[in-house]
Structure formats: C-alpha cells, structure tokens
C-alpha cells in the first residue's frame, strides 16, 4: 500500500485548536487496499484535528454512497452510508495502534496518516446484509426475484392442497366424546 501525501496531516506547524480537512473518496482509494467489494464509491470524509498541548483528538465523519450487489438478487445498487470515528492521539516511546480509540505516535513524529482509519471507517459502516430498496418496497423486477416468487407460491399452494388425515379427526372425536 502506497502512502499518499493527500492523507497525511502534518500537525507540527499547526496552532492549538481545531483544524478541518476534507477528502473525496472514490473506487480508486479502495484499490490500494485490494478491496473490490464496491463497484463504485462517492464518499465525503470530514476530518477535524483538535490540537491540544500534550495530545490531539482526531474526529472523522463520512457520508456518501457505495455501489454494492444486493445479497438477495445480486443486482447492483447505490447504498447510502454514514459513520464516524473518534481517535485520541498521544505521544510515547514507540508507535502503537492496538487500541481502536487511542493512537500512540513516537516522540518526534510530525504527521498522522489517516488513510487506514478512513478505509476502516467506511468499510465497517456497510451493513452485513445489503438489500436493494426495490426488494423492500416490491418495485424491483428481476429474473431472480420472479423465480423466487414462483417457487414461494408453489410451496404455499402445496401446503393448502394437503388435506388433514381423517384418522386425526377420529382421534379428536374420541377426546370430545367423554
């Protein structure tokens, strides 16, 4: 994975206080991570770096759409996603990102690479089950859905055609004849 200067935030020359950064994420961004689950992506990421005397707070928020296949029909659709990630950045002896809410940078470091955090935030905001909105409201017409509906109706018709075994009726009559 190559390091892009676009995603490096140099904090050494920044004054104390909040600083805003904005990123436009597309499909090429995910190709660096060898992630090909999205056919297309249009996500806007806002990063706020709040620099304090001894530490920094990094807040990432994103909103946009990713083109994914429906889990039921396989039809591609644009899924709206949004999310946020808050990270506390402190300084220590060595780099440590074991904790998902705390990043420790070595003393003397002068920039933060936010690319990995943006990637994780976006990928984790996609739901496990992706269902096309047309499936939910019944407006999507595809061969896969037609076949599913055809099979569903056959099963329901077969259940209705089955008659109750007359032996059960005789047994029920024994219970009520007491």
Coordinates of C-alpha atoms in Angstrom, one line a residue:
X1 CA 0.0 0.0 0.0
X2 CA 1.5 3.3 -1.1
X3 CA 1.5 6.3 1.2
X4 CA -0.3 9.3 -0.3
X5 CA 0.6 12.7 0.9
X6 CA -3.0 13.7 0.5
X7 CA -3.9 11.6 3.6
X8 CA -1.0 12.8 5.7
X9 CA -1.9 15.5 8.2
X10 CA 1.2 17.5 9.3
X11 CA 0.4 18.7 12.8
X12 CA 3.8 20.1 13.8
X13 CA 3.2 23.5 12.3
X14 CA -0.5 23.8 13.3
X15 CA -1.6 26.2 16.1
X16 CA -3.5 24.9 19.1
X17 CA -7.2 24.4 18.3
X18 CA -9.4 22.8 15.7
X19 CA -8.4 22.3 12.1
X20 CA -10.6 21.0 9.3
X21 CA -9.7 18.6 6.5
X22 CA -11.9 17.2 3.7
X23 CA -11.4 14.2 1.5
X24 CA -13.4 12.8 -1.5
X25 CA -13.2 9.0 -1.6
X26 CA -13.8 7.0 -4.8
X27 CA -13.2 3.5 -6.0
X28 CA -9.5 4.1 -6.7
X29 CA -9.0 4.7 -3.0
X30 CA -10.1 1.1 -2.2
X31 CA -7.9 -0.4 -4.9
X32 CA -4.8 0.5 -2.8
X33 CA -6.2 -1.9 -0.1
X34 CA -7.1 -4.6 -2.7
X35 CA -10.7 -4.2 -1.7
X36 CA -13.1 -4.8 -4.6
X37 CA -16.5 -5.2 -2.9
X38 CA -17.5 -1.7 -4.2
X39 CA -18.3 -1.3 -7.9
X40 CA -18.2 2.5 -7.3
X41 CA -17.9 4.9 -4.4
X42 CA -18.6 8.5 -3.7
X43 CA -18.0 9.3 -0.1
X44 CA -17.1 12.6 1.5
X45 CA -15.0 12.5 4.6
X46 CA -14.6 15.4 7.1
X47 CA -11.7 15.2 9.5
X48 CA -11.3 17.5 12.5
X49 CA -8.0 17.6 14.3
X50 CA -8.2 19.3 17.7
X51 CA -4.6 20.0 18.7
X52 CA -4.0 20.4 22.5
X53 CA -0.8 20.9 24.5
X54 CA 0.0 17.3 25.2
X55 CA -2.3 15.3 22.9
X56 CA -4.7 15.6 19.9
X57 CA -8.2 14.5 19.1
X58 CA -9.0 13.3 15.6
X59 CA -12.6 13.1 14.6
X60 CA -13.6 11.5 11.3
X61 CA -17.1 11.6 9.8
X62 CA -18.2 10.3 6.4
X63 CA -21.3 10.3 4.3
X64 CA -22.0 9.1 0.8
X65 CA -22.8 6.1 -1.4
X66 CA -21.1 2.9 -2.4
X67 CA -22.3 0.6 -5.2
X68 CA -22.7 -2.9 -3.9
X69 CA -24.6 -6.0 -5.1
X70 CA -27.8 -7.0 -3.3
X71 CA -27.4 -10.1 -1.2
X72 CA -30.8 -11.4 -2.3
X73 CA -30.9 -10.7 -6.0
X74 CA -27.3 -9.9 -7.0
X75 CA -28.5 -6.6 -8.6
X76 CA -26.1 -3.7 -8.0
X77 CA -27.4 -0.6 -6.2
X78 CA -26.2 2.5 -4.5
X79 CA -26.2 2.1 -0.7
X80 CA -26.1 5.2 1.4
X81 CA -23.6 5.0 4.3
X82 CA -22.5 7.3 7.0
X83 CA -20.5 7.0 10.2
X84 CA -17.9 8.5 12.5
X85 CA -14.7 7.6 14.2
X86 CA -13.0 9.4 17.2
X87 CA -9.4 8.9 17.9
X88 CA -7.1 10.3 20.7
X89 CA -3.5 10.8 19.6
X90 CA -0.8 10.8 22.2
X91 CA 3.0 10.6 22.1
X92 CA 5.1 7.8 23.6
X93 CA 8.3 5.8 23.1
X94 CA 7.1 3.8 20.1
X95 CA 4.2 3.6 17.6
X96 CA 1.2 1.7 19.0
X97 CA -2.3 1.4 17.4
X98 CA -3.5 -1.7 19.3
X99 CA -6.4 0.3 20.9
X100 CA -9.0 1.3 18.4
X101 CA -9.7 4.6 20.2
X102 CA -6.1 5.5 21.0
X103 CA -3.1 6.1 18.7
X104 CA 0.4 6.5 20.2
X105 CA 2.9 8.2 18.0
X106 CA 6.7 8.2 18.8
X107 CA 8.2 11.5 20.0
X108 CA 9.5 13.5 17.1
X109 CA 6.7 12.4 14.7
X110 CA 5.3 15.3 12.8
X111 CA 2.3 13.9 10.8
X112 CA -0.6 11.4 11.0
X113 CA -1.5 9.1 8.1
X114 CA -5.4 8.9 8.2
X115 CA -5.8 6.7 5.2
X116 CA -6.1 3.4 7.1
X117 CA -8.6 4.9 9.5
X118 CA -10.8 6.3 6.7
X119 CA -10.7 2.9 5.0
X120 CA -11.7 1.0 8.1
X121 CA -14.4 3.6 9.0
X122 CA -16.1 3.3 5.6
X123 CA -15.9 -0.5 5.2
X124 CA -17.2 -1.1 8.7
X125 CA -20.2 1.3 8.1
X126 CA -21.6 -1.0 5.3
X127 CA -24.2 -3.3 6.8
X128 CA -23.7 -7.1 6.8
X129 CA -26.9 -7.7 4.9
X130 CA -27.3 -5.5 1.8
X131 CA -30.8 -5.5 0.5
X132 CA -31.9 -3.5 -2.6
X133 CA -34.5 -0.9 -1.7
X134 CA -36.6 -2.2 -4.6
X135 CA -36.9 -5.5 -2.9
X136 CA -38.2 -4.0 0.3
X137 CA -40.9 -2.0 -1.4
X138 CA -41.7 -4.5 -4.1
X139 CA -40.7 -2.3 -7.1
X140 CA -37.7 -4.3 -8.3
X141 CA -38.3 -6.7 -11.2
X142 CA -35.6 -9.2 -11.9
X143 CA -35.5 -12.8 -13.1
X144 CA -34.1 -13.9 -9.8
X145 CA -37.0 -12.4 -7.8
X146 CA -39.5 -13.7 -10.3
X147 CA -38.1 -17.2 -9.8
X148 CA -38.2 -16.8 -6.0
X149 CA -41.8 -15.6 -6.1
X150 CA -42.7 -18.5 -8.4
X151 CA -41.2 -21.1 -6.0
X152 CA -42.8 -19.4 -2.9
X153 CA -46.3 -19.6 -4.4
X154 CA -45.9 -23.2 -5.3
X155 CA -44.9 -24.1 -1.8
X156 CA -47.9 -22.3 -0.4
X157 CA -50.3 -23.9 -2.9
X158 CA -48.9 -27.4 -2.0
X159 CA -49.5 -26.8 1.7
X160 CA -53.1 -25.7 1.1
X161 CA -53.8 -28.8 -1.1
X162 CA -52.7 -31.2 1.6
X163 CA -55.8 -32.4 3.4
X164 CA -55.9 -33.4 7.1
X165 CA -55.6 -37.1 7.6
X166 CA -59.1 -38.5 8.5
X167 CA -57.5 -40.6 11.3
X168 CA -56.8 -37.4 13.2
X169 CA -60.4 -36.4 13.0
X170 CA -61.4 -39.8 14.5
X171 CA -58.8 -39.4 17.3
X172 CA -60.0 -35.8 18.1
X173 CA -63.6 -37.2 18.2
X174 CA -62.5 -39.7 21.0
X175 CA -61.3 -36.8 23.1
X176 CA -64.5 -34.8 22.8
X177 CA -66.9 -37.8 23.3
X178 CA -66.1 -38.3 27.0

